[in-house]
């Protein structure tokens, strides 16, 4: 039986989450390099010394923010894969879901060479989490390839290219722009589906049923 967390443990996790959320907003507003631990603490009415009770460094904060985003993306992808949708609709929903996450958590993709900012131990763990997500995404694509719905070609490179395009959306996305996150998700889904050989008809219908 799994141990029930104590009240103190729950309070610790809640406060640390508040710190991560506040830091993510500050990183998005000022940039990682310009944001300071003092500012993060001040926003939560904490001292810098008390902040160290929950996190050891700004780099550790960045690591946890990034890992949480990947974990959310993995959970969403598992839900899509476990559904009874056909491969086309699974990929469509996976893309929409990923766009919602990266536009909601833009700081996870706004840093150039973000892995290099982290110490080696944290960097290795982050890359492992990211590779795990990419492997699941590839499994979703492979299902469509094996059922004859997606073109085989170099489908692994296609999967990498699709994720690369999705993860760069925060670089240009503007919440006040002409397109909402949902509209971008729909457009990206059609773009990626076309890349795997699915013909999208006018009105969002598509050609390419499962082949026997």
PDB file of C-alpha atoms in Angstrom:
ATOM      1  CA  UNK A   1       0.000   0.000   0.000  1.00  0.00           C
ATOM      2  CA  UNK A   2       1.310   3.426  -0.937  1.00  0.00           C
ATOM      3  CA  UNK A   3       2.120   5.687   2.002  1.00  0.00           C
ATOM      4  CA  UNK A   4      -0.232   8.617   2.503  1.00  0.00           C
ATOM      5  CA  UNK A   5       1.733  11.897   2.500  1.00  0.00           C
ATOM      6  CA  UNK A   6       1.790  13.781   5.763  1.00  0.00           C
ATOM      7  CA  UNK A   7       0.287  17.237   6.144  1.00  0.00           C
ATOM      8  CA  UNK A   8       3.810  18.691   6.241  1.00  0.00           C
ATOM      9  CA  UNK A   9       4.767  16.914   3.004  1.00  0.00           C
ATOM     10  CA  UNK A  10       1.618  18.162   1.271  1.00  0.00           C
ATOM     11  CA  UNK A  11       2.291  21.724   2.381  1.00  0.00           C
ATOM     12  CA  UNK A  12       5.898  21.445   1.183  1.00  0.00           C
ATOM     13  CA  UNK A  13       4.835  20.249  -2.275  1.00  0.00           C
ATOM     14  CA  UNK A  14       2.134  22.917  -2.531  1.00  0.00           C
ATOM     15  CA  UNK A  15       4.578  25.700  -1.660  1.00  0.00           C
ATOM     16  CA  UNK A  16       7.221  24.362  -4.033  1.00  0.00           C
ATOM     17  CA  UNK A  17       4.636  24.272  -6.808  1.00  0.00           C
ATOM     18  CA  UNK A  18       3.767  27.906  -6.094  1.00  0.00           C
ATOM     19  CA  UNK A  19       7.466  28.722  -6.432  1.00  0.00           C
ATOM     20  CA  UNK A  20       7.730  26.864  -9.758  1.00  0.00           C
ATOM     21  CA  UNK A  21       4.607  28.538 -11.157  1.00  0.00           C
ATOM     22  CA  UNK A  22       5.774  31.985 -10.083  1.00  0.00           C
ATOM     23  CA  UNK A  23       9.251  31.372 -11.485  1.00  0.00           C
ATOM     24  CA  UNK A  24       7.832  30.172 -14.813  1.00  0.00           C
ATOM     25  CA  UNK A  25       5.850  33.401 -15.180  1.00  0.00           C
ATOM     26  CA  UNK A  26       8.911  35.478 -14.287  1.00  0.00           C
ATOM     27  CA  UNK A  27      11.153  33.567 -16.711  1.00  0.00           C
ATOM     28  CA  UNK A  28       8.600  34.181 -19.473  1.00  0.00           C
ATOM     29  CA  UNK A  29       8.397  37.888 -18.687  1.00  0.00           C
ATOM     30  CA  UNK A  30      12.053  38.723 -18.080  1.00  0.00           C
ATOM     31  CA  UNK A  31      13.991  35.793 -19.461  1.00  0.00           C
ATOM     32  CA  UNK A  32      15.789  33.154 -17.440  1.00  0.00           C
ATOM     33  CA  UNK A  33      19.089  35.005 -17.187  1.00  0.00           C
ATOM     34  CA  UNK A  34      17.577  38.292 -15.959  1.00  0.00           C
ATOM     35  CA  UNK A  35      15.230  36.741 -13.416  1.00  0.00           C
ATOM     36  CA  UNK A  36      16.652  36.375  -9.926  1.00  0.00           C
ATOM     37  CA  UNK A  37      15.902  34.176  -6.944  1.00  0.00           C
ATOM     38  CA  UNK A  38      15.290  37.339  -4.935  1.00  0.00           C
ATOM     39  CA  UNK A  39      12.503  38.351  -7.320  1.00  0.00           C
ATOM     40  CA  UNK A  40      10.960  34.885  -7.227  1.00  0.00           C
ATOM     41  CA  UNK A  41      11.005  34.938  -3.432  1.00  0.00           C
ATOM     42  CA  UNK A  42       9.625  38.490  -3.242  1.00  0.00           C
ATOM     43  CA  UNK A  43       6.645  37.608  -5.434  1.00  0.00           C
ATOM     44  CA  UNK A  44       5.665  34.966  -2.887  1.00  0.00           C
ATOM     45  CA  UNK A  45       6.552  37.110   0.127  1.00  0.00           C
ATOM     46  CA  UNK A  46       9.408  34.787   1.028  1.00  0.00           C
ATOM     47  CA  UNK A  47      12.996  35.528   1.906  1.00  0.00           C
ATOM     48  CA  UNK A  48      15.733  34.173  -0.319  1.00  0.00           C
ATOM     49  CA  UNK A  49      16.901  32.043   2.614  1.00  0.00           C
ATOM     50  CA  UNK A  50      13.468  30.447   3.017  1.00  0.00           C
ATOM     51  CA  UNK A  51      13.317  29.804  -0.738  1.00  0.00           C
ATOM     52  CA  UNK A  52      16.329  27.501  -0.368  1.00  0.00           C
ATOM     53  CA  UNK A  53      14.215  25.250   1.844  1.00  0.00           C
ATOM     54  CA  UNK A  54      12.244  24.260  -1.285  1.00  0.00           C
ATOM     55  CA  UNK A  55      14.770  24.557  -4.121  1.00  0.00           C
ATOM     56  CA  UNK A  56      18.551  24.626  -4.216  1.00  0.00           C
ATOM     57  CA  UNK A  57      19.091  26.887  -7.207  1.00  0.00           C
ATOM     58  CA  UNK A  58      17.542  28.700 -10.148  1.00  0.00           C
ATOM     59  CA  UNK A  59      18.759  25.887 -12.384  1.00  0.00           C
ATOM     60  CA  UNK A  60      16.882  23.348 -10.286  1.00  0.00           C
ATOM     61  CA  UNK A  61      13.737  25.452 -10.640  1.00  0.00           C
ATOM     62  CA  UNK A  62      14.188  25.454 -14.422  1.00  0.00           C
ATOM     63  CA  UNK A  63      14.685  21.686 -14.401  1.00  0.00           C
ATOM     64  CA  UNK A  64      11.467  21.030 -12.464  1.00  0.00           C
ATOM     65  CA  UNK A  65       9.467  23.380 -14.710  1.00  0.00           C
ATOM     66  CA  UNK A  66      10.697  21.571 -17.805  1.00  0.00           C
ATOM     67  CA  UNK A  67      10.127  18.082 -16.401  1.00  0.00           C
ATOM     68  CA  UNK A  68       6.592  18.943 -15.322  1.00  0.00           C
ATOM     69  CA  UNK A  69       5.773  20.097 -18.836  1.00  0.00           C
ATOM     70  CA  UNK A  70       7.143  16.870 -20.321  1.00  0.00           C
ATOM     71  CA  UNK A  71       5.232  14.786 -17.773  1.00  0.00           C
ATOM     72  CA  UNK A  72       2.024  16.592 -18.684  1.00  0.00           C
ATOM     73  CA  UNK A  73       2.691  15.946 -22.374  1.00  0.00           C
ATOM     74  CA  UNK A  74       3.362  12.246 -21.675  1.00  0.00           C
ATOM     75  CA  UNK A  75       0.106  11.869 -19.732  1.00  0.00           C
ATOM     76  CA  UNK A  76      -1.853  13.530 -22.536  1.00  0.00           C
ATOM     77  CA  UNK A  77      -0.188  11.323 -25.148  1.00  0.00           C
ATOM     78  CA  UNK A  78      -0.945   8.151 -23.189  1.00  0.00           C
ATOM     79  CA  UNK A  79      -4.608   9.159 -23.018  1.00  0.00           C
ATOM     80  CA  UNK A  80      -4.712   9.635 -26.786  1.00  0.00           C
ATOM     81  CA  UNK A  81      -3.001   6.308 -27.500  1.00  0.00           C
ATOM     82  CA  UNK A  82      -5.333   4.456 -25.127  1.00  0.00           C
ATOM     83  CA  UNK A  83      -8.419   5.853 -26.875  1.00  0.00           C
ATOM     84  CA  UNK A  84     -10.393   3.987 -29.546  1.00  0.00           C
ATOM     85  CA  UNK A  85      -9.681   6.661 -32.187  1.00  0.00           C
ATOM     86  CA  UNK A  86      -8.180   5.638 -35.511  1.00  0.00           C
ATOM     87  CA  UNK A  87      -4.497   6.564 -36.144  1.00  0.00           C
ATOM     88  CA  UNK A  88      -5.364   9.781 -37.987  1.00  0.00           C
ATOM     89  CA  UNK A  89      -7.571  11.094 -35.207  1.00  0.00           C
ATOM     90  CA  UNK A  90      -5.050   9.995 -32.580  1.00  0.00           C
ATOM     91  CA  UNK A  91      -2.310  12.010 -34.267  1.00  0.00           C
ATOM     92  CA  UNK A  92      -4.653  14.954 -34.763  1.00  0.00           C
ATOM     93  CA  UNK A  93      -5.559  15.011 -31.064  1.00  0.00           C
ATOM     94  CA  UNK A  94      -1.942  14.440 -29.991  1.00  0.00           C
ATOM     95  CA  UNK A  95      -0.863  17.510 -31.983  1.00  0.00           C
ATOM     96  CA  UNK A  96      -3.701  19.641 -30.608  1.00  0.00           C
ATOM     97  CA  UNK A  97      -2.863  18.552 -27.069  1.00  0.00           C
ATOM     98  CA  UNK A  98       0.836  19.307 -27.495  1.00  0.00           C
ATOM     99  CA  UNK A  99       0.089  22.766 -28.856  1.00  0.00           C
ATOM    100  CA  UNK A 100      -2.104  23.493 -25.827  1.00  0.00           C
ATOM    101  CA  UNK A 101       0.736  22.500 -23.512  1.00  0.00           C
ATOM    102  CA  UNK A 102       3.565  24.420 -25.217  1.00  0.00           C
ATOM    103  CA  UNK A 103       1.463  27.582 -25.483  1.00  0.00           C
ATOM    104  CA  UNK A 104       0.386  27.271 -21.855  1.00  0.00           C
ATOM    105  CA  UNK A 105       3.963  26.619 -20.675  1.00  0.00           C
ATOM    106  CA  UNK A 106       6.029  28.728 -23.116  1.00  0.00           C
ATOM    107  CA  UNK A 107       9.078  29.047 -20.858  1.00  0.00           C
ATOM    108  CA  UNK A 108       9.893  25.370 -21.455  1.00  0.00           C
ATOM    109  CA  UNK A 109      10.728  26.122 -25.084  1.00  0.00           C
ATOM    110  CA  UNK A 110      11.909  29.732 -25.068  1.00  0.00           C
ATOM    111  CA  UNK A 111      15.460  29.085 -23.914  1.00  0.00           C
ATOM    112  CA  UNK A 112      18.174  28.514 -26.466  1.00  0.00           C
ATOM    113  CA  UNK A 113      20.344  25.479 -25.655  1.00  0.00           C
ATOM    114  CA  UNK A 114      18.298  25.046 -22.489  1.00  0.00           C
ATOM    115  CA  UNK A 115      19.844  21.669 -21.655  1.00  0.00           C
ATOM    116  CA  UNK A 116      23.302  23.264 -21.564  1.00  0.00           C
ATOM    117  CA  UNK A 117      22.158  25.638 -18.812  1.00  0.00           C
ATOM    118  CA  UNK A 118      21.646  22.722 -16.454  1.00  0.00           C
ATOM    119  CA  UNK A 119      24.295  20.799 -14.498  1.00  0.00           C
ATOM    120  CA  UNK A 120      25.210  17.470 -16.091  1.00  0.00           C
ATOM    121  CA  UNK A 121      23.130  15.333 -13.680  1.00  0.00           C
ATOM    122  CA  UNK A 122      19.949  17.357 -14.243  1.00  0.00           C
ATOM    123  CA  UNK A 123      20.671  17.678 -17.963  1.00  0.00           C
ATOM    124  CA  UNK A 124      20.926  13.892 -18.299  1.00  0.00           C
ATOM    125  CA  UNK A 125      17.639  13.391 -16.463  1.00  0.00           C
ATOM    126  CA  UNK A 126      15.883  16.013 -18.586  1.00  0.00           C
ATOM    127  CA  UNK A 127      17.112  14.517 -21.853  1.00  0.00           C
ATOM    128  CA  UNK A 128      15.965  11.089 -20.661  1.00  0.00           C
ATOM    129  CA  UNK A 129      12.456  12.448 -19.952  1.00  0.00           C
ATOM    130  CA  UNK A 130      12.346  14.161 -23.348  1.00  0.00           C
ATOM    131  CA  UNK A 131      13.537  11.022 -25.149  1.00  0.00           C
ATOM    132  CA  UNK A 132      10.838   9.019 -23.361  1.00  0.00           C
ATOM    133  CA  UNK A 133       8.163  11.368 -24.700  1.00  0.00           C
ATOM    134  CA  UNK A 134       9.606  11.234 -28.208  1.00  0.00           C
ATOM    135  CA  UNK A 135       9.586   7.407 -28.107  1.00  0.00           C
ATOM    136  CA  UNK A 136       5.872   7.382 -27.231  1.00  0.00           C
ATOM    137  CA  UNK A 137       5.135   9.874 -30.012  1.00  0.00           C
ATOM    138  CA  UNK A 138       7.000   7.659 -32.462  1.00  0.00           C
ATOM    139  CA  UNK A 139       4.928   4.662 -31.342  1.00  0.00           C
ATOM    140  CA  UNK A 140       1.790   6.604 -32.221  1.00  0.00           C
ATOM    141  CA  UNK A 141       3.157   7.308 -35.714  1.00  0.00           C
ATOM    142  CA  UNK A 142       4.302   3.705 -36.154  1.00  0.00           C
ATOM    143  CA  UNK A 143       0.788   2.449 -35.434  1.00  0.00           C
ATOM    144  CA  UNK A 144      -0.484   4.477 -38.383  1.00  0.00           C
ATOM    145  CA  UNK A 145       2.397   3.302 -40.590  1.00  0.00           C
ATOM    146  CA  UNK A 146       1.798  -0.366 -39.791  1.00  0.00           C
ATOM    147  CA  UNK A 147      -1.923  -0.021 -40.493  1.00  0.00           C
ATOM    148  CA  UNK A 148      -1.183   1.539 -43.862  1.00  0.00           C
ATOM    149  CA  UNK A 149      -2.735   4.887 -42.936  1.00  0.00           C
ATOM    150  CA  UNK A 150       0.536   6.865 -42.919  1.00  0.00           C
ATOM    151  CA  UNK A 151       3.203   6.646 -45.599  1.00  0.00           C
ATOM    152  CA  UNK A 152       6.191   4.653 -44.397  1.00  0.00           C
ATOM    153  CA  UNK A 153       9.038   6.640 -45.984  1.00  0.00           C
ATOM    154  CA  UNK A 154      11.434   7.861 -43.295  1.00  0.00           C
ATOM    155  CA  UNK A 155       8.694   8.071 -40.685  1.00  0.00           C
ATOM    156  CA  UNK A 156      11.105   8.464 -37.754  1.00  0.00           C
ATOM    157  CA  UNK A 157      12.599  11.600 -39.290  1.00  0.00           C
ATOM    158  CA  UNK A 158       9.046  12.780 -39.972  1.00  0.00           C
ATOM    159  CA  UNK A 159       8.180  12.315 -36.296  1.00  0.00           C
ATOM    160  CA  UNK A 160      11.257  14.298 -35.229  1.00  0.00           C
ATOM    161  CA  UNK A 161      10.440  17.072 -37.685  1.00  0.00           C
ATOM    162  CA  UNK A 162       6.855  17.237 -36.427  1.00  0.00           C
ATOM    163  CA  UNK A 163       7.938  17.543 -32.794  1.00  0.00           C
ATOM    164  CA  UNK A 164      10.553  20.130 -33.735  1.00  0.00           C
ATOM    165  CA  UNK A 165       7.917  22.276 -35.412  1.00  0.00           C
ATOM    166  CA  UNK A 166       5.522  21.908 -32.474  1.00  0.00           C
ATOM    167  CA  UNK A 167       8.144  22.756 -29.868  1.00  0.00           C
ATOM    168  CA  UNK A 168       9.128  25.939 -31.703  1.00  0.00           C
ATOM    169  CA  UNK A 169       5.611  27.371 -31.584  1.00  0.00           C
ATOM    170  CA  UNK A 170       6.328  29.391 -28.388  1.00  0.00           C
ATOM    171  CA  UNK A 171       9.056  31.216 -30.345  1.00  0.00           C
ATOM    172  CA  UNK A 172       6.417  32.975 -32.445  1.00  0.00           C
ATOM    173  CA  UNK A 173       3.087  32.380 -30.710  1.00  0.00           C
ATOM    174  CA  UNK A 174       1.285  35.507 -29.531  1.00  0.00           C
ATOM    175  CA  UNK A 175      -1.721  34.970 -27.209  1.00  0.00           C
ATOM    176  CA  UNK A 176      -3.160  38.220 -28.589  1.00  0.00           C
ATOM    177  CA  UNK A 177      -2.431  37.319 -32.202  1.00  0.00           C
ATOM    178  CA  UNK A 178      -4.791  36.482 -35.037  1.00  0.00           C
ATOM    179  CA  UNK A 179      -4.860  32.749 -34.269  1.00  0.00           C
ATOM    180  CA  UNK A 180      -5.785  31.120 -30.975  1.00  0.00           C
ATOM    181  CA  UNK A 181      -3.869  28.147 -29.606  1.00  0.00           C
ATOM    182  CA  UNK A 182      -6.750  25.898 -30.666  1.00  0.00           C
ATOM    183  CA  UNK A 183      -6.673  27.236 -34.234  1.00  0.00           C
ATOM    184  CA  UNK A 184      -2.908  26.763 -34.399  1.00  0.00           C
ATOM    185  CA  UNK A 185      -3.353  23.216 -33.105  1.00  0.00           C
ATOM    186  CA  UNK A 186      -5.881  22.439 -35.835  1.00  0.00           C
ATOM    187  CA  UNK A 187      -3.663  23.935 -38.552  1.00  0.00           C
ATOM    188  CA  UNK A 188      -0.540  22.135 -37.322  1.00  0.00           C
ATOM    189  CA  UNK A 189      -2.444  18.844 -37.146  1.00  0.00           C
ATOM    190  CA  UNK A 190      -3.479  19.131 -40.796  1.00  0.00           C
ATOM    191  CA  UNK A 191       0.044  20.164 -41.818  1.00  0.00           C
ATOM    192  CA  UNK A 192       1.604  17.166 -40.042  1.00  0.00           C
ATOM    193  CA  UNK A 193      -1.028  14.728 -41.297  1.00  0.00           C
ATOM    194  CA  UNK A 194      -0.379  15.855 -44.861  1.00  0.00           C
ATOM    195  CA  UNK A 195       3.314  15.209 -44.241  1.00  0.00           C
ATOM    196  CA  UNK A 196       2.481  11.583 -43.473  1.00  0.00           C
ATOM    197  CA  UNK A 197       0.476  11.234 -46.668  1.00  0.00           C
ATOM    198  CA  UNK A 198      -3.036  11.822 -45.362  1.00  0.00           C
ATOM    199  CA  UNK A 199      -5.121  13.768 -47.868  1.00  0.00           C
ATOM    200  CA  UNK A 200      -7.229  16.410 -46.131  1.00  0.00           C
ATOM    201  CA  UNK A 201     -10.423  17.256 -47.995  1.00  0.00           C
ATOM    202  CA  UNK A 202     -12.138  20.626 -47.835  1.00  0.00           C
ATOM    203  CA  UNK A 203     -13.986  20.997 -44.547  1.00  0.00           C
ATOM    204  CA  UNK A 204     -11.499  18.968 -42.515  1.00  0.00           C
ATOM    205  CA  UNK A 205     -12.476  15.492 -43.832  1.00  0.00           C
ATOM    206  CA  UNK A 206      -9.656  13.237 -44.882  1.00  0.00           C
ATOM    207  CA  UNK A 207      -8.849  10.376 -47.187  1.00  0.00           C
ATOM    208  CA  UNK A 208      -6.784   7.389 -46.264  1.00  0.00           C
ATOM    209  CA  UNK A 209      -8.557   4.622 -44.370  1.00  0.00           C
ATOM    210  CA  UNK A 210      -6.799   1.693 -42.753  1.00  0.00           C
ATOM    211  CA  UNK A 211      -5.584  -0.754 -45.337  1.00  0.00           C
ATOM    212  CA  UNK A 212      -6.181  -4.487 -44.856  1.00  0.00           C
TER     213      UNK A 212
END
